[in-house]
PDB file of C-alpha atoms and ligand atoms in Angstrom:
ATOM      1  CA  MET A 154       3.569 -19.512 -42.997  1.00  0.00           C
ATOM      2  CA  HIS A 155       0.686 -18.932 -40.653  1.00  0.00           C
ATOM      3  CA  LYS A 156       1.980 -21.685 -38.468  1.00  0.00           C
ATOM      4  CA  THR A 157       5.416 -20.039 -38.309  1.00  0.00           C
ATOM      5  CA  LEU A 158       3.864 -16.667 -37.482  1.00  0.00           C
ATOM      6  CA  SER A 159       1.744 -18.092 -34.710  1.00  0.00           C
ATOM      7  CA  HIS A 160       4.779 -19.887 -33.319  1.00  0.00           C
ATOM      8  CA  LEU A 161       6.648 -16.599 -33.302  1.00  0.00           C
ATOM      9  CA  ALA A 162       3.758 -14.857 -31.577  1.00  0.00           C
ATOM     10  CA  LEU A 163       3.591 -17.617 -28.981  1.00  0.00           C
ATOM     11  CA  ALA A 164       7.338 -17.435 -28.383  1.00  0.00           C
ATOM     12  CA  ALA A 165       7.098 -13.659 -27.927  1.00  0.00           C
ATOM     13  CA  ALA A 166       4.196 -14.015 -25.509  1.00  0.00           C
ATOM     14  CA  MET A 167       6.060 -16.619 -23.487  1.00  0.00           C
ATOM     15  CA  ALA A 168       9.189 -14.474 -23.373  1.00  0.00           C
ATOM     16  CA  ALA A 169       7.088 -11.555 -22.112  1.00  0.00           C
ATOM     17  CA  LEU A 170       5.577 -13.711 -19.366  1.00  0.00           C
ATOM     18  CA  ALA A 171       8.965 -15.082 -18.348  1.00  0.00           C
ATOM     19  CA  ALA A 172      10.635 -11.647 -18.199  1.00  0.00           C
ATOM     20  CA  PRO A 173      11.264 -10.226 -14.736  1.00  0.00           C
ATOM     21  CA  ALA A 174       8.484  -7.890 -13.657  1.00  0.00           C
ATOM     22  CA  SER A 175      10.842  -4.935 -13.567  1.00  0.00           C
ATOM     23  CA  ALA A 176      11.545  -5.367 -17.261  1.00  0.00           C
ATOM     24  CA  GLN A 177       7.930  -4.498 -18.005  1.00  0.00           C
ATOM     25  CA  PHE A 178       8.527  -0.873 -17.018  1.00  0.00           C
ATOM     26  CA  ALA A 179      10.855   1.363 -18.996  1.00  0.00           C
ATOM     27  CA  LYS A 180      11.778   3.378 -15.897  1.00  0.00           C
ATOM     28  CA  PRO A 181      11.409   2.796 -12.129  1.00  0.00           C
ATOM     29  CA  GLU A 182       9.164   5.902 -12.073  1.00  0.00           C
ATOM     30  CA  ASP A 183       6.787   4.111 -14.444  1.00  0.00           C
ATOM     31  CA  ALA A 184       6.507   1.184 -12.025  1.00  0.00           C
ATOM     32  CA  VAL A 185       5.671   3.550  -9.149  1.00  0.00           C
ATOM     33  CA  LYS A 186       3.060   5.313 -11.265  1.00  0.00           C
ATOM     34  CA  TYR A 187       1.594   1.973 -12.300  1.00  0.00           C
ATOM     35  CA  ARG A 188       1.282   0.581  -8.776  1.00  0.00           C
ATOM     36  CA  GLN A 189      -0.121   3.844  -7.389  1.00  0.00           C
ATOM     37  CA  SER A 190      -2.614   4.094 -10.249  1.00  0.00           C
ATOM     38  CA  SER A 191      -3.831   0.518  -9.993  1.00  0.00           C
ATOM     39  CA  LEU A 192      -4.217   0.802  -6.209  1.00  0.00           C
ATOM     40  CA  SER A 193      -6.065   4.107  -6.653  1.00  0.00           C
ATOM     41  CA  VAL A 194      -8.549   2.710  -9.189  1.00  0.00           C
ATOM     42  CA  MET A 195      -9.002  -0.372  -7.023  1.00  0.00           C
ATOM     43  CA  GLY A 196      -9.693   1.840  -3.985  1.00  0.00           C
ATOM     44  CA  ASN A 197     -12.276   3.793  -5.952  1.00  0.00           C
ATOM     45  CA  HIS A 198     -14.260   0.668  -6.862  1.00  0.00           C
ATOM     46  CA  PHE A 199     -13.811  -0.764  -3.389  1.00  0.00           C
ATOM     47  CA  SER A 200     -15.253   2.388  -1.815  1.00  0.00           C
ATOM     48  CA  ARG A 201     -18.386   2.077  -4.008  1.00  0.00           C
ATOM     49  CA  ILE A 202     -18.965  -1.287  -2.345  1.00  0.00           C
ATOM     50  CA  GLY A 203     -18.203   0.279   1.030  1.00  0.00           C
ATOM     51  CA  ALA A 204     -20.942   2.827   0.461  1.00  0.00           C
ATOM     52  CA  MET A 205     -23.423  -0.073   0.211  1.00  0.00           C
ATOM     53  CA  ALA A 206     -21.903  -2.066   3.058  1.00  0.00           C
ATOM     54  CA  ASN A 207     -22.140   1.014   5.287  1.00  0.00           C
ATOM     55  CA  GLY A 208     -25.679   1.924   4.200  1.00  0.00           C
ATOM     56  CA  ARG A 209     -24.742   5.204   2.547  1.00  0.00           C
ATOM     57  CA  VAL A 210     -26.255   4.039  -0.746  1.00  0.00           C
ATOM     58  CA  PRO A 211     -28.896   1.341  -1.306  1.00  0.00           C
ATOM     59  CA  PHE A 212     -27.585  -2.197  -1.811  1.00  0.00           C
ATOM     60  CA  ASP A 213     -27.682  -3.285  -5.452  1.00  0.00           C
ATOM     61  CA  ALA A 214     -26.224  -6.775  -5.920  1.00  0.00           C
ATOM     62  CA  LYS A 215     -25.463  -6.192  -9.603  1.00  0.00           C
ATOM     63  CA  VAL A 216     -23.542  -2.969  -8.921  1.00  0.00           C
ATOM     64  CA  ALA A 217     -21.756  -4.561  -5.965  1.00  0.00           C
ATOM     65  CA  THR A 218     -20.806  -7.584  -8.074  1.00  0.00           C
ATOM     66  CA  ASP A 219     -19.536  -5.472 -10.986  1.00  0.00           C
ATOM     67  CA  ASN A 220     -17.402  -3.413  -8.620  1.00  0.00           C
ATOM     68  CA  ALA A 221     -16.164  -6.408  -6.631  1.00  0.00           C
ATOM     69  CA  GLU A 222     -15.134  -8.203  -9.822  1.00  0.00           C
ATOM     70  CA  LEU A 223     -13.157  -5.115 -10.815  1.00  0.00           C
ATOM     71  CA  VAL A 224     -11.544  -5.036  -7.374  1.00  0.00           C
ATOM     72  CA  ALA A 225     -10.630  -8.733  -7.647  1.00  0.00           C
ATOM     73  CA  THR A 226      -9.080  -8.180 -11.081  1.00  0.00           C
ATOM     74  CA  LEU A 227      -7.316  -4.947 -10.116  1.00  0.00           C
ATOM     75  CA  SER A 228      -5.992  -6.560  -6.927  1.00  0.00           C
ATOM     76  CA  LYS A 229      -3.664  -8.666  -9.095  1.00  0.00           C
ATOM     77  CA  LEU A 230      -1.939  -5.717 -10.717  1.00  0.00           C
ATOM     78  CA  PRO A 231       0.164  -3.681  -8.261  1.00  0.00           C
ATOM     79  CA  TRP A 232       2.572  -6.402  -7.096  1.00  0.00           C
ATOM     80  CA  ALA A 233       4.649  -6.807 -10.249  1.00  0.00           C
ATOM     81  CA  ALA A 234       5.421  -3.096 -10.015  1.00  0.00           C
ATOM     82  CA  PHE A 235       7.260  -3.464  -6.669  1.00  0.00           C
ATOM     83  CA  GLY A 236      10.357  -4.768  -8.431  1.00  0.00           C
ATOM     84  CA  PRO A 237      14.005  -4.253  -7.512  1.00  0.00           C
ATOM     85  CA  GLY A 238      15.160  -0.646  -7.816  1.00  0.00           C
ATOM     86  CA  THR A 239      11.674   0.807  -7.347  1.00  0.00           C
ATOM     87  CA  ASP A 240      12.092   1.355  -3.597  1.00  0.00           C
ATOM     88  CA  LYS A 241      13.289   4.962  -3.422  1.00  0.00           C
ATOM     89  CA  VAL A 242      11.630   6.562  -6.378  1.00  0.00           C
ATOM     90  CA  GLY A 243       9.666   9.769  -6.708  1.00  0.00           C
ATOM     91  CA  ASN A 244       6.860  10.220  -4.213  1.00  0.00           C
ATOM     92  CA  THR A 245       6.575   6.577  -3.211  1.00  0.00           C
ATOM     93  CA  LYS A 246       5.342   5.835   0.308  1.00  0.00           C
ATOM     94  CA  ALA A 247       6.510   2.242  -0.001  1.00  0.00           C
ATOM     95  CA  LYS A 248       8.552   1.233   3.057  1.00  0.00           C
ATOM     96  CA  PRO A 249      11.918  -0.539   2.656  1.00  0.00           C
ATOM     97  CA  GLU A 250      10.412  -3.574   4.438  1.00  0.00           C
ATOM     98  CA  ILE A 251       8.633  -4.467   1.189  1.00  0.00           C
ATOM     99  CA  TRP A 252      12.022  -5.445  -0.216  1.00  0.00           C
ATOM    100  CA  THR A 253      13.555  -6.822   2.979  1.00  0.00           C
ATOM    101  CA  GLU A 254      10.493  -8.906   3.933  1.00  0.00           C
ATOM    102  CA  GLN A 255       9.451 -10.146   0.515  1.00  0.00           C
ATOM    103  CA  ALA A 256       7.824 -13.362   1.747  1.00  0.00           C
ATOM    104  CA  LYS A 257       5.712 -11.456   4.259  1.00  0.00           C
ATOM    105  CA  PHE A 258       4.812  -8.800   1.699  1.00  0.00           C
ATOM    106  CA  LYS A 259       3.739 -11.521  -0.731  1.00  0.00           C
ATOM    107  CA  GLU A 260       1.697 -13.167   2.001  1.00  0.00           C
ATOM    108  CA  ALA A 261      -0.070  -9.856   2.670  1.00  0.00           C
ATOM    109  CA  SER A 262      -0.790  -9.262  -1.011  1.00  0.00           C
ATOM    110  CA  ASP A 263      -1.986 -12.854  -1.468  1.00  0.00           C
ATOM    111  CA  LYS A 264      -4.296 -12.378   1.514  1.00  0.00           C
ATOM    112  CA  MET A 265      -5.809  -9.261  -0.050  1.00  0.00           C
ATOM    113  CA  MET A 266      -6.316 -10.960  -3.425  1.00  0.00           C
ATOM    114  CA  GLY A 267      -8.022 -13.878  -1.672  1.00  0.00           C
ATOM    115  CA  GLU A 268     -10.341 -11.587   0.283  1.00  0.00           C
ATOM    116  CA  ALA A 269     -11.186  -9.663  -2.900  1.00  0.00           C
ATOM    117  CA  THR A 270     -12.168 -12.913  -4.604  1.00  0.00           C
ATOM    118  CA  LYS A 271     -14.380 -13.791  -1.638  1.00  0.00           C
ATOM    119  CA  LEU A 272     -15.895 -10.294  -1.785  1.00  0.00           C
ATOM    120  CA  ALA A 273     -16.953 -10.845  -5.396  1.00  0.00           C
ATOM    121  CA  ALA A 274     -18.511 -14.192  -4.449  1.00  0.00           C
ATOM    122  CA  ALA A 275     -20.342 -12.567  -1.528  1.00  0.00           C
ATOM    123  CA  ALA A 276     -21.650  -9.725  -3.712  1.00  0.00           C
ATOM    124  CA  LYS A 277     -23.057 -12.284  -6.139  1.00  0.00           C
ATOM    125  CA  THR A 278     -25.153 -13.967  -3.442  1.00  0.00           C
ATOM    126  CA  GLY A 279     -27.239 -10.809  -3.123  1.00  0.00           C
ATOM    127  CA  ASN A 280     -27.013 -11.095   0.661  1.00  0.00           C
ATOM    128  CA  LEU A 281     -26.128  -7.753   2.240  1.00  0.00           C
ATOM    129  CA  ASP A 282     -24.842  -9.329   5.466  1.00  0.00           C
ATOM    130  CA  ALA A 283     -22.481 -11.550   3.465  1.00  0.00           C
ATOM    131  CA  LEU A 284     -21.303  -8.457   1.573  1.00  0.00           C
ATOM    132  CA  LYS A 285     -20.701  -6.552   4.826  1.00  0.00           C
ATOM    133  CA  THR A 286     -18.656  -9.399   6.296  1.00  0.00           C
ATOM    134  CA  ALA A 287     -16.552  -9.821   3.167  1.00  0.00           C
ATOM    135  CA  PHE A 288     -16.109  -6.056   2.805  1.00  0.00           C
ATOM    136  CA  GLY A 289     -14.810  -5.866   6.373  1.00  0.00           C
ATOM    137  CA  ALA A 290     -12.364  -8.708   5.801  1.00  0.00           C
ATOM    138  CA  THR A 291     -11.115  -7.161   2.563  1.00  0.00           C
ATOM    139  CA  ALA A 292     -10.724  -3.715   4.144  1.00  0.00           C
ATOM    140  CA  ALA A 293      -8.766  -5.308   7.004  1.00  0.00           C
ATOM    141  CA  SER A 294      -6.412  -6.899   4.475  1.00  0.00           C
ATOM    142  CA  CYS A 295      -5.880  -3.495   2.775  1.00  0.00           C
ATOM    143  CA  LYS A 296      -5.199  -1.896   6.140  1.00  0.00           C
ATOM    144  CA  ALA A 297      -2.812  -4.610   7.342  1.00  0.00           C
ATOM    145  CA  CYS A 298      -0.599  -4.052   4.328  1.00  0.00           C
ATOM    146  CA  HIS A 299      -0.798  -0.259   4.604  1.00  0.00           C
ATOM    147  CA  ASP A 300       0.075  -0.354   8.304  1.00  0.00           C
ATOM    148  CA  ALA A 301       3.092  -2.570   7.697  1.00  0.00           C
ATOM    149  CA  TYR A 302       4.351  -1.350   4.348  1.00  0.00           C
ATOM    150  CA  ARG A 303       3.118   2.172   3.589  1.00  0.00           C
ATOM    151  CA  ALA A 304       4.659   5.235   5.213  1.00  0.00           C
ATOM    152  CA  GLN A 305       2.263   7.847   6.633  1.00  0.00           C
TER     153      GLN A 305
HETATM  154  C1  LIG B 216     -10.598   1.700   1.144  1.00  0.00           C
HETATM  155  C2  LIG B 216      -9.372   2.104   0.583  1.00  0.00           C
HETATM  156  C3  LIG B 216      -8.383   1.528   1.283  1.00  0.00           C
HETATM  157  C4  LIG B 216      -8.959   0.638   2.309  1.00  0.00           C
HETATM  158  C5  LIG B 216      -8.426   0.867   3.678  1.00  0.00           C
HETATM  159  C6  LIG B 216      -9.065  -0.060   4.662  1.00  0.00           C
HETATM  160  O1  LIG B 216     -11.710   2.016   0.765  1.00  0.00           O
HETATM  161  O2  LIG B 216      -9.181   2.924  -0.444  1.00  0.00           O
HETATM  162  O3  LIG B 216      -7.109   1.678   1.094  1.00  0.00           O
HETATM  163  O4  LIG B 216     -10.361   0.847   2.227  1.00  0.00           O
HETATM  164  O5  LIG B 216      -8.666   2.185   4.043  1.00  0.00           O
HETATM  165  O6  LIG B 216      -8.694   0.277   5.947  1.00  0.00           O
END
């Protein structure tokens, strides 16, 4: 019995993972809200690291690491919410190029996730110069995507 139940649970979990990303949102508006929210929370934690990198608040490696790990985790979230049919919804600033240049958009998002992972590693070293360098590279990857794919 337990074995059957756990098989069912596993099958359900696998079906959920295999489902197209768009199927995870009841409405296109929900996808837009999700991607805007995850990017907003990510930006909040990123800016706390920026405050240290720019000398506005004292460098604390533990705080920087906690925030950078959140950024690295959050950086994985927005992309599944840029599914088909979510291009002209509500107050989105997403440019049509996201859907016409999917390989390039993926490359840009992969770049940002990679830089965020490096930022967390840099924060952990406790070396402020390493943090500054990695913060700059991560910010550049945010900006590159905004410049190409976000309307003013
Ligand atoms: C931030 C934030 C962004 C990026 C970007 C970098 O702190 O919220 O979107 O940095 O402004 O240019």
